[in-house]
Coordinates of C-alpha atoms and ligand atoms in Angstrom, one line a residue:
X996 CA 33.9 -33.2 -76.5
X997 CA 37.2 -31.8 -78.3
X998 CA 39.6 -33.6 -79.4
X999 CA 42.5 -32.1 -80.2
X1000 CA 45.6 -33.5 -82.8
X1001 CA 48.9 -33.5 -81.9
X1002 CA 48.9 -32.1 -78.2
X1003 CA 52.1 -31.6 -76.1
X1004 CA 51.4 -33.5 -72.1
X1005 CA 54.2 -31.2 -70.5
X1006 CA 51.8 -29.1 -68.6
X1007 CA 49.6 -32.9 -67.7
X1008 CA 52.7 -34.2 -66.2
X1009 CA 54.4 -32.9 -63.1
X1010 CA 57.8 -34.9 -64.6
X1011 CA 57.4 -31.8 -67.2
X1012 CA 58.6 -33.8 -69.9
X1013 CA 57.5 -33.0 -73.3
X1014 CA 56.3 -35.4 -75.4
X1015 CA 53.6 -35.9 -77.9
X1016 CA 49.7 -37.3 -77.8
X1017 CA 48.3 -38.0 -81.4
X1018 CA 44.8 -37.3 -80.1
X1019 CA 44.3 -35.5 -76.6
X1020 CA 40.7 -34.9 -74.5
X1021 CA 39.0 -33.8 -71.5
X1022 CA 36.4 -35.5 -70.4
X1023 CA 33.7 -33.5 -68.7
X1024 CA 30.5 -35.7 -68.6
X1025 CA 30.0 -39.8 -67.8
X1026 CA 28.3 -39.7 -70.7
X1027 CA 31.2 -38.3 -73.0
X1028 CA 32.9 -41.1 -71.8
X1029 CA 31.1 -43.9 -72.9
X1030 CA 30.6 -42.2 -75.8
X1031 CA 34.4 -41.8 -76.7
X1032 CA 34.4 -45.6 -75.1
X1033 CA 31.7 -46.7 -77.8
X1034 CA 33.8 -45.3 -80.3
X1035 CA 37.4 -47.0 -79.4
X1036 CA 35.1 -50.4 -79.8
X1037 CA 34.2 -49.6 -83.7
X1038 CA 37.8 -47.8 -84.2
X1039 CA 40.0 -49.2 -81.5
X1040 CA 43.4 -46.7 -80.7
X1041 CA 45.5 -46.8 -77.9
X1042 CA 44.3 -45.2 -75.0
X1043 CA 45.3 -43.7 -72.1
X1044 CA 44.2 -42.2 -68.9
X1045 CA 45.0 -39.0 -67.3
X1046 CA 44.8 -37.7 -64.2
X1047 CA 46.9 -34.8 -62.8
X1048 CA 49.8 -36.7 -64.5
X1049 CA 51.6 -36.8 -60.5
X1050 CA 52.1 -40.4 -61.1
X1051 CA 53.6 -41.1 -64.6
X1052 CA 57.0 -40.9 -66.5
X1053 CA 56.4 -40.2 -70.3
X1054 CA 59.5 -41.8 -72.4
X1055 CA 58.3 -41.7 -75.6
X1056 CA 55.1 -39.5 -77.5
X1057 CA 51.7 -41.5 -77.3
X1058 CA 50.6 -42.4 -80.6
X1059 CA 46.9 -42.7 -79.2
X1060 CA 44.3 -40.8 -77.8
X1061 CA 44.9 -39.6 -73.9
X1062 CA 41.7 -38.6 -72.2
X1063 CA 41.9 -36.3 -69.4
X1064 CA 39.3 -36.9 -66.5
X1065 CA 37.9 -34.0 -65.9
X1066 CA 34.5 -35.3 -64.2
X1067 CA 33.9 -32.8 -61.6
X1068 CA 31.0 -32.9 -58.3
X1069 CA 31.2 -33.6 -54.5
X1070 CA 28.1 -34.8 -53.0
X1071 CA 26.9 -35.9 -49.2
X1072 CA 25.2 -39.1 -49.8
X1073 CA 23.9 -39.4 -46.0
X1074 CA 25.2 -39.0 -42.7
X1075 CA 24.1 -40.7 -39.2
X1076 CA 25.4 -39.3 -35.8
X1077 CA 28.9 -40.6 -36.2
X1078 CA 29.5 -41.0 -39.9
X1079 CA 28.9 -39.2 -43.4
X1080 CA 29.2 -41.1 -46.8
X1081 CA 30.4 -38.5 -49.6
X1082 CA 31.0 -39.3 -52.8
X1083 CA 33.5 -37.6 -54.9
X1084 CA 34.0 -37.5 -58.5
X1085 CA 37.4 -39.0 -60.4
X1086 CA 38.4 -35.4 -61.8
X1087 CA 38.5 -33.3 -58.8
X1088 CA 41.7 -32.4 -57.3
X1089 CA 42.3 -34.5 -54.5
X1090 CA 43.4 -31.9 -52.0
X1091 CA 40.2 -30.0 -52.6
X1092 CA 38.4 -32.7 -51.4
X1093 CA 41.1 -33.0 -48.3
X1094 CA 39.9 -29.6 -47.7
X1095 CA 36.5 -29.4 -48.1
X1096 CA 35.9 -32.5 -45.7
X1097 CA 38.7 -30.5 -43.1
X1098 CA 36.2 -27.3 -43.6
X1099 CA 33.6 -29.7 -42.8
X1100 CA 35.3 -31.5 -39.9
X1101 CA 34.6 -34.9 -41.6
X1102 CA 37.9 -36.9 -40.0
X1103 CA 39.8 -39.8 -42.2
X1104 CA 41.2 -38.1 -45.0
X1105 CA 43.3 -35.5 -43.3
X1106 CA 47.0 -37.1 -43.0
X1107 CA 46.5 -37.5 -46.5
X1108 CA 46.7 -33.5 -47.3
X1109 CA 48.5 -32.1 -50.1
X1110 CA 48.9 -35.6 -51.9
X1111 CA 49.3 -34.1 -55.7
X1112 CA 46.6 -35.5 -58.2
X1113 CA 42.6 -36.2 -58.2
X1114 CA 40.2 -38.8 -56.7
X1115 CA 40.2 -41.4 -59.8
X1116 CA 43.8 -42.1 -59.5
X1117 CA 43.9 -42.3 -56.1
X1118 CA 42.5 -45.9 -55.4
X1119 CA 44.8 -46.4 -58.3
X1120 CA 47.7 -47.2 -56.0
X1121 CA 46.0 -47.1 -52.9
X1122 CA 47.4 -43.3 -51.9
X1123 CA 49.1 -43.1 -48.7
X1124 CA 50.9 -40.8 -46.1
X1125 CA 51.7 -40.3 -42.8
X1126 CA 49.9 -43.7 -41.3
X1127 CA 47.0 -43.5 -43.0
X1128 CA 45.9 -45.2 -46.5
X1129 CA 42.7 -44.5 -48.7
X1130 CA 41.9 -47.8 -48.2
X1131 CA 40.7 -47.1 -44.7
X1132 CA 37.8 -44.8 -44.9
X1133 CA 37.1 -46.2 -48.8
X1134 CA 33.8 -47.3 -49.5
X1135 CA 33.4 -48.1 -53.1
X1136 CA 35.0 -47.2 -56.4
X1137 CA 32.7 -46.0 -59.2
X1138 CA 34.4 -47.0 -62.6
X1139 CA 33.3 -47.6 -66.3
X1140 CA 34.5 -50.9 -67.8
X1141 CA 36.3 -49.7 -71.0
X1142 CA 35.2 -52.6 -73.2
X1143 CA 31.5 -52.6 -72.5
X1144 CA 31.3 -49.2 -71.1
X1145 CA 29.0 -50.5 -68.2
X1146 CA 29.1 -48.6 -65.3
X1147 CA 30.4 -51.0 -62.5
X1148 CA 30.9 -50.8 -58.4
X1149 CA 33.7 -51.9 -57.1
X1150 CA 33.4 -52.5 -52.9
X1151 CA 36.6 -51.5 -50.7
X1152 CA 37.8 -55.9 -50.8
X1153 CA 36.8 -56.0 -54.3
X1154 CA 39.4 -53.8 -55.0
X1155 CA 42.0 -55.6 -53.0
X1156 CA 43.7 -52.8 -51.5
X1157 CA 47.6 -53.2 -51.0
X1158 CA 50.6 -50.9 -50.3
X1159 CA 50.9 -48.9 -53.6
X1160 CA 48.3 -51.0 -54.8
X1161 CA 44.6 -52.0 -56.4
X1162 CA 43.0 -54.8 -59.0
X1163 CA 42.9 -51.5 -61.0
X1164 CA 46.9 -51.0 -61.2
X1165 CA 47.4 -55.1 -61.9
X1166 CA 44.7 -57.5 -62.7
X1167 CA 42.3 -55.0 -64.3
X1168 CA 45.4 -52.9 -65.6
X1169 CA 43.7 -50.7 -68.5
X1170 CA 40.2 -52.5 -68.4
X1171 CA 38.4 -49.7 -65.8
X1172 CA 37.9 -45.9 -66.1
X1173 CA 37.7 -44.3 -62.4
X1174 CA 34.5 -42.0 -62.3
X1175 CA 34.1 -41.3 -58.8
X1176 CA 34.2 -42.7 -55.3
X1177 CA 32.7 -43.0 -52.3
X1178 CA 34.3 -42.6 -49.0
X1179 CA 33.3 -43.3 -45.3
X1180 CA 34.7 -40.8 -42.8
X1181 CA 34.2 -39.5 -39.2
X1182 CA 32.2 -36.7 -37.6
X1183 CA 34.1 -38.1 -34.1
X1184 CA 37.5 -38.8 -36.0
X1185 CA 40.4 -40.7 -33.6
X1186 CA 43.2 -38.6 -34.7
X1187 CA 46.2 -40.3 -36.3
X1188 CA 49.6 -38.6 -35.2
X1189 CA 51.7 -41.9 -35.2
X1190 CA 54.4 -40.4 -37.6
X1191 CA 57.3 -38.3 -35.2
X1192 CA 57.3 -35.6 -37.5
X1193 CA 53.2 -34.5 -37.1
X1194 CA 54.2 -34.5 -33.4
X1195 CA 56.7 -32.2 -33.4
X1196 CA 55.0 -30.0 -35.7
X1197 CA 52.1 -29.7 -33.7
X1198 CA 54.4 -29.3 -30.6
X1199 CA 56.0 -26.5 -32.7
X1200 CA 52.9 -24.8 -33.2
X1201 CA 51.6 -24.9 -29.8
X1202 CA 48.7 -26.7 -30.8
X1203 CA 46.9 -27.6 -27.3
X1204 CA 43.9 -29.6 -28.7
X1205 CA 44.1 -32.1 -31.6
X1206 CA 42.1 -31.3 -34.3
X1207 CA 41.3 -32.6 -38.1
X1208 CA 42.7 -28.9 -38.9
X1209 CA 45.5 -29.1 -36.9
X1210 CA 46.6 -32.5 -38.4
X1211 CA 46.3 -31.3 -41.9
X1212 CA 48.4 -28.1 -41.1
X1213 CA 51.1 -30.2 -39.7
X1214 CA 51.0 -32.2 -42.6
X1215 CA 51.0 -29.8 -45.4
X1216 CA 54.0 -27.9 -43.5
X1217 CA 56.0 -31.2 -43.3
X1218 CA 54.9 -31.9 -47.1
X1219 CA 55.6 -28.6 -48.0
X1220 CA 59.4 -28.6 -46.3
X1221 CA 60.4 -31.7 -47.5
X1222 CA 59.4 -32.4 -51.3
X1223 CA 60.5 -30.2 -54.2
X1224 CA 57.0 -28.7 -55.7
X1225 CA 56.7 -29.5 -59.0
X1226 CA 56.0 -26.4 -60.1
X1227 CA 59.3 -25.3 -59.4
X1228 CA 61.0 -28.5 -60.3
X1229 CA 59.6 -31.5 -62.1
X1230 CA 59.1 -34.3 -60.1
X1231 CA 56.7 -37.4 -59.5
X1232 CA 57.5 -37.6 -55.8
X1233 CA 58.2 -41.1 -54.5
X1234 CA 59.6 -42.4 -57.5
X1235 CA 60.4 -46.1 -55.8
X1236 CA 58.4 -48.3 -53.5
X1237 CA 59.6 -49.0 -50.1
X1238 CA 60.3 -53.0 -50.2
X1239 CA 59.5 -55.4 -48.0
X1240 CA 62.2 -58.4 -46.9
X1241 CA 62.1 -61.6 -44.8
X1242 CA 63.2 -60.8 -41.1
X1243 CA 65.7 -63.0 -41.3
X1244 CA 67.5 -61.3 -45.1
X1245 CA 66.9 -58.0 -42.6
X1246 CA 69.0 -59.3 -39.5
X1247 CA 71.7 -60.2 -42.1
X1248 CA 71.7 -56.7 -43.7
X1249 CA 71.9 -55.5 -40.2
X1250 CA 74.9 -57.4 -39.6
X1251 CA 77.3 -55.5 -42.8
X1252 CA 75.3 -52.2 -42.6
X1253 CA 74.4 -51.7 -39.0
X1254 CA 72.8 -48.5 -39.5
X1255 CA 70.0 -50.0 -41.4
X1256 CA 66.6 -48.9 -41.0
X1257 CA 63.8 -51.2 -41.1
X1258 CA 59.7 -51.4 -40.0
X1259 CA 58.7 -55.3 -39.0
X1260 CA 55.3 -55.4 -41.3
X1261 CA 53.2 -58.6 -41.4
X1262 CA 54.3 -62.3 -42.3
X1263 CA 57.8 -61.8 -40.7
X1264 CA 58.7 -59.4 -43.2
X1265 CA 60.4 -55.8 -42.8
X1266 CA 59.4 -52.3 -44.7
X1267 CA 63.0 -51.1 -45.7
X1268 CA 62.7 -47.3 -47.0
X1269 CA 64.3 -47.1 -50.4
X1270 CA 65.5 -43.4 -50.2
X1271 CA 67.8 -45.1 -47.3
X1272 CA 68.9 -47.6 -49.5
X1273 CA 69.5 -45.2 -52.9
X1274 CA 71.4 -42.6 -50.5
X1275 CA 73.9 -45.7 -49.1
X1276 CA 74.5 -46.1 -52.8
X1277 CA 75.8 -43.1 -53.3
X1278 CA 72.8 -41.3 -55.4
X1279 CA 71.5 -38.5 -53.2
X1280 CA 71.7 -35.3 -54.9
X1281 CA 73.5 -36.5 -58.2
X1282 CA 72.8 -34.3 -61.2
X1283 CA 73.4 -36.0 -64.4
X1284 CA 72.6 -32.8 -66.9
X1285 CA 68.9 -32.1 -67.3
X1286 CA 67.9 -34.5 -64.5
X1287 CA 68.9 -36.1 -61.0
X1288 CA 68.3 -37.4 -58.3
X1289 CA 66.7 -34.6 -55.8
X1290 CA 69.3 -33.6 -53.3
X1291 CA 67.3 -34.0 -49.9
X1292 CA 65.1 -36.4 -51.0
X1293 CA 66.8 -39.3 -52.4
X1294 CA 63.6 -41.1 -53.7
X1295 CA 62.8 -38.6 -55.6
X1296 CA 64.4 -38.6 -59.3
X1297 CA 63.8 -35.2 -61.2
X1298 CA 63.4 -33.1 -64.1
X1299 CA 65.5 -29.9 -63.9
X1300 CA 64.2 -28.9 -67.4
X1301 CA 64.3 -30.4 -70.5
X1302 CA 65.1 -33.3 -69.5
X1303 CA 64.1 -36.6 -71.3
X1304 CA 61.4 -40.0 -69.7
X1305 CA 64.2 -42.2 -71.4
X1306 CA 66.7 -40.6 -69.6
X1307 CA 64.9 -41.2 -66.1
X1308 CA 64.3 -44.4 -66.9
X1309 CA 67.9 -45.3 -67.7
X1310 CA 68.6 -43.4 -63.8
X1311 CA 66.0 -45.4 -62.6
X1312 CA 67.9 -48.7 -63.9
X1313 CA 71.2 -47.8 -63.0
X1314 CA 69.8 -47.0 -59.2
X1315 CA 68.1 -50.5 -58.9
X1316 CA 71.1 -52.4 -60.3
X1317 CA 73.1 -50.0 -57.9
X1318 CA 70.6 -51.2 -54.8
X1319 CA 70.6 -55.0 -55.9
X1320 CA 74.3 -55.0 -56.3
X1321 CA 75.0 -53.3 -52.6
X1322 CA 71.9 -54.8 -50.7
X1323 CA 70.6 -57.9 -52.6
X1324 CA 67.2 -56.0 -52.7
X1325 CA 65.0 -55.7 -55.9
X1326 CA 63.4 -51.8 -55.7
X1327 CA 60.5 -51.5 -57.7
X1328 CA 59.0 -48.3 -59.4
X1329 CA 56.0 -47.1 -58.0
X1330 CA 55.7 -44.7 -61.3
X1331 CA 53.5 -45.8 -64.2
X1332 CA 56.3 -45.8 -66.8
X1333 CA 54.5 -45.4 -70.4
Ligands
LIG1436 C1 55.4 -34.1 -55.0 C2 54.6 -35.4 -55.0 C3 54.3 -36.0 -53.8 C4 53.6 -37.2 -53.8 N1 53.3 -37.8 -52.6 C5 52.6 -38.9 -52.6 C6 52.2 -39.5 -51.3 O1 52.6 -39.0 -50.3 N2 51.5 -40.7 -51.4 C7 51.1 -41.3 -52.5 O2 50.4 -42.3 -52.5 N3 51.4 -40.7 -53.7 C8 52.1 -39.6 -53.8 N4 52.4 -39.0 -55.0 C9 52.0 -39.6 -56.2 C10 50.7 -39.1 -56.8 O3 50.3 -37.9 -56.3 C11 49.5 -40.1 -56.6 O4 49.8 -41.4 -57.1 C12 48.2 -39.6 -57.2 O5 47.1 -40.4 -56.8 C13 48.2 -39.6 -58.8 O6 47.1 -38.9 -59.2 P1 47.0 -38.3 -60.7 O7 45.6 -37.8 -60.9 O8 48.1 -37.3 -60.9 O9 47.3 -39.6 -61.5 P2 48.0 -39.8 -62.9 O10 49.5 -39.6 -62.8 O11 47.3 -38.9 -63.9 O12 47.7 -41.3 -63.2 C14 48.3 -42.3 -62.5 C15 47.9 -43.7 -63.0 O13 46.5 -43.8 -62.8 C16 45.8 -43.9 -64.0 N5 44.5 -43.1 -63.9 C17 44.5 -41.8 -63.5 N6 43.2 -41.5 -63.4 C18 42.4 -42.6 -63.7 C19 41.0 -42.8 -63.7 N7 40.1 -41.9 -63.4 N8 40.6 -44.1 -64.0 C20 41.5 -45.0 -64.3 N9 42.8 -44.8 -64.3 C21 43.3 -43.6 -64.0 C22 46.7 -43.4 -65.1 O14 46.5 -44.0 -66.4 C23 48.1 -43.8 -64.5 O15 48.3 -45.1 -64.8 C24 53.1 -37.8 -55.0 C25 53.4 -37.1 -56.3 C26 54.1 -35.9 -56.2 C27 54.4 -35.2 -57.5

């Protein structure tokens, strides 16, 4: 293990923004990690976490040690005439393992294509896309406690799987370090092509027999059409959650801004898409010097260049006072802003 002084995270965050760990490591081996995890016991520092950085907004340098997951292996761990169980390790990429199990023709994981990042983070917030959640073919979650070190196994309830959620983004905020997981997926997948957009595509490419393939094509051309890569510009995709209000707040809405869009969801509640909401407020495509907010996608806040985490922050506060004021309706980051 190297650790490294004084290490810029603008190439480990797809924000781009350039600021500062004290210490900085990756992590190849489970056993490097409870080694460093030993040693943050007797010398305790901040620490943080890294993945692919696809999830996070920087705002100030981390006076701390960041530890890049780098924990690499993907592994059939039995199969029957319907199912295999493969486990995956936190450091790979996460669309590598999308395409490994399409090469394979295991089904489940598909409409989740091109999602930036690696397995650990993505029980994190329960990664989703295009109908489908992890939470659905998600066995168990492999993850080190970080006070103890221990080795622990989370099942798919124990880790209380919500939208944009886990115990592992609120209750056990900080305590766990993801190593790997285990997912459950189909060798006679039912194909899920509720979203209108994976319908047309496949329409548009003359595709005559569903397929896991087929599906993840569709989706990485829609994925590919509609978000700004963040190679070109910096960007942390979805940058608000879509939020959820009572049926009857949603009839009232519907009443001053009949346009509205809304998805009834359980408990009488309605899924209200925030880039609707941040567009009605007049954001879409505003440019306030070295950041904005992206100009098709209006949930999507980014970095042209040089652009500060403070500074997206402050846009991010200005759009949810902006919503609030407008629509009565709290939006809440889906970043992790550190
Ligand atoms: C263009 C774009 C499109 C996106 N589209 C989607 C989408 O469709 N659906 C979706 O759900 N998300 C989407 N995202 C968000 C992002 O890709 C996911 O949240 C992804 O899972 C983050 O992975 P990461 O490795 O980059 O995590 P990071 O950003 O590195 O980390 C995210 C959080 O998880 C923690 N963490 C990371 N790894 C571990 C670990 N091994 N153990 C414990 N904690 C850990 C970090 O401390 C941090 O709090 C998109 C992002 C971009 C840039």
């Amino acid at each position: 293990m190297h650790i490294q002084p004084e290490v810029s995270l603008k190439p480990h965050n797809t924000f781009g923004i350039d600021v500062k760990a004290q210490q900085f490591v990756e992590v190849h081996q489970l056993s490097d990690l409870q080694t460093l995890l030993k040693e943050q016991q007797q010398n305790p520092t901040p620490l943080l976490i890294l993945g692919g950085g696809s999830n996070v907004l920087f705002t100030r340098d981390f006076e701390g040690l960041v530890a890049k997951i780098k924990l690499k292996g993907i592994r059939l761990l039995r199969e029957d005439d319907s199912n295999v169980w493969l486990e995956a390790a936190a450091g790979e990429v996460w669309h590598d393992l999308v395409m490994h199990c399409v090469q394979k023709g295991y089904g489940g994981i598909e409409n989740l294509s091109l999602i930036p990042g690696t397995v650990g983070a993505a029980p994190m917030q329960n990664i989703g896309a295009y109908g489908v959640e992890i939470k659905q073919v998600l066995e168990t979650v492999q993850a080190v406690e970080r006070s103890t070190g221990v080795l622990k196994v989370f099942t798919n309830e124990e880790c209380k799987f919500g939208y944009r959620e886990s115990v592992f983004k609120n209750i056990y905020k900080d305590q766990f370090v993801i190593t790997g997981i285990t997912l459950k997926l189909s060798k006679k997948p039912t194909f899920n092509t509720s979203y209108g957009a994976i319908q047309e595509v496949l329409q548009t490419n003359q595709v005559k027999e569903l397929s896991i393939q087929a599906i993840s094509d569709a989706v990485c051309q829609i994925r590919s059409s509609k978000l700004p890569d963040p190679a070109k510009i910096g960007n942390a995709g979805s940058f608000f959650k879509n939020p959820t209000i009572p049926f009857t707040q949603f009839e009232q809405l519907k009443q001053a801004f009949p346009h509205i869009v809304g998805y009834p969801v359980a408990n009488s509640q309605v899924k209200v898409p925030a880039g609707w909401l941040i567009e009605q407020s007049g954001w879409k495509g505003k440019r306030f010097g070295h950041i904005g907010v992206h100009s098709r996608q209006a949930l999507v806040l980014v970095n042209y260049g040089g652009g500060e985490g403070s500074q997206i922050r402050q846009l991010s506060a200005d759009i949810q006072q902006s919503v609030l004021q407008k629509f009565g309706i709290a939006i809440q980051p889906e970043i992790n802003i550190i």
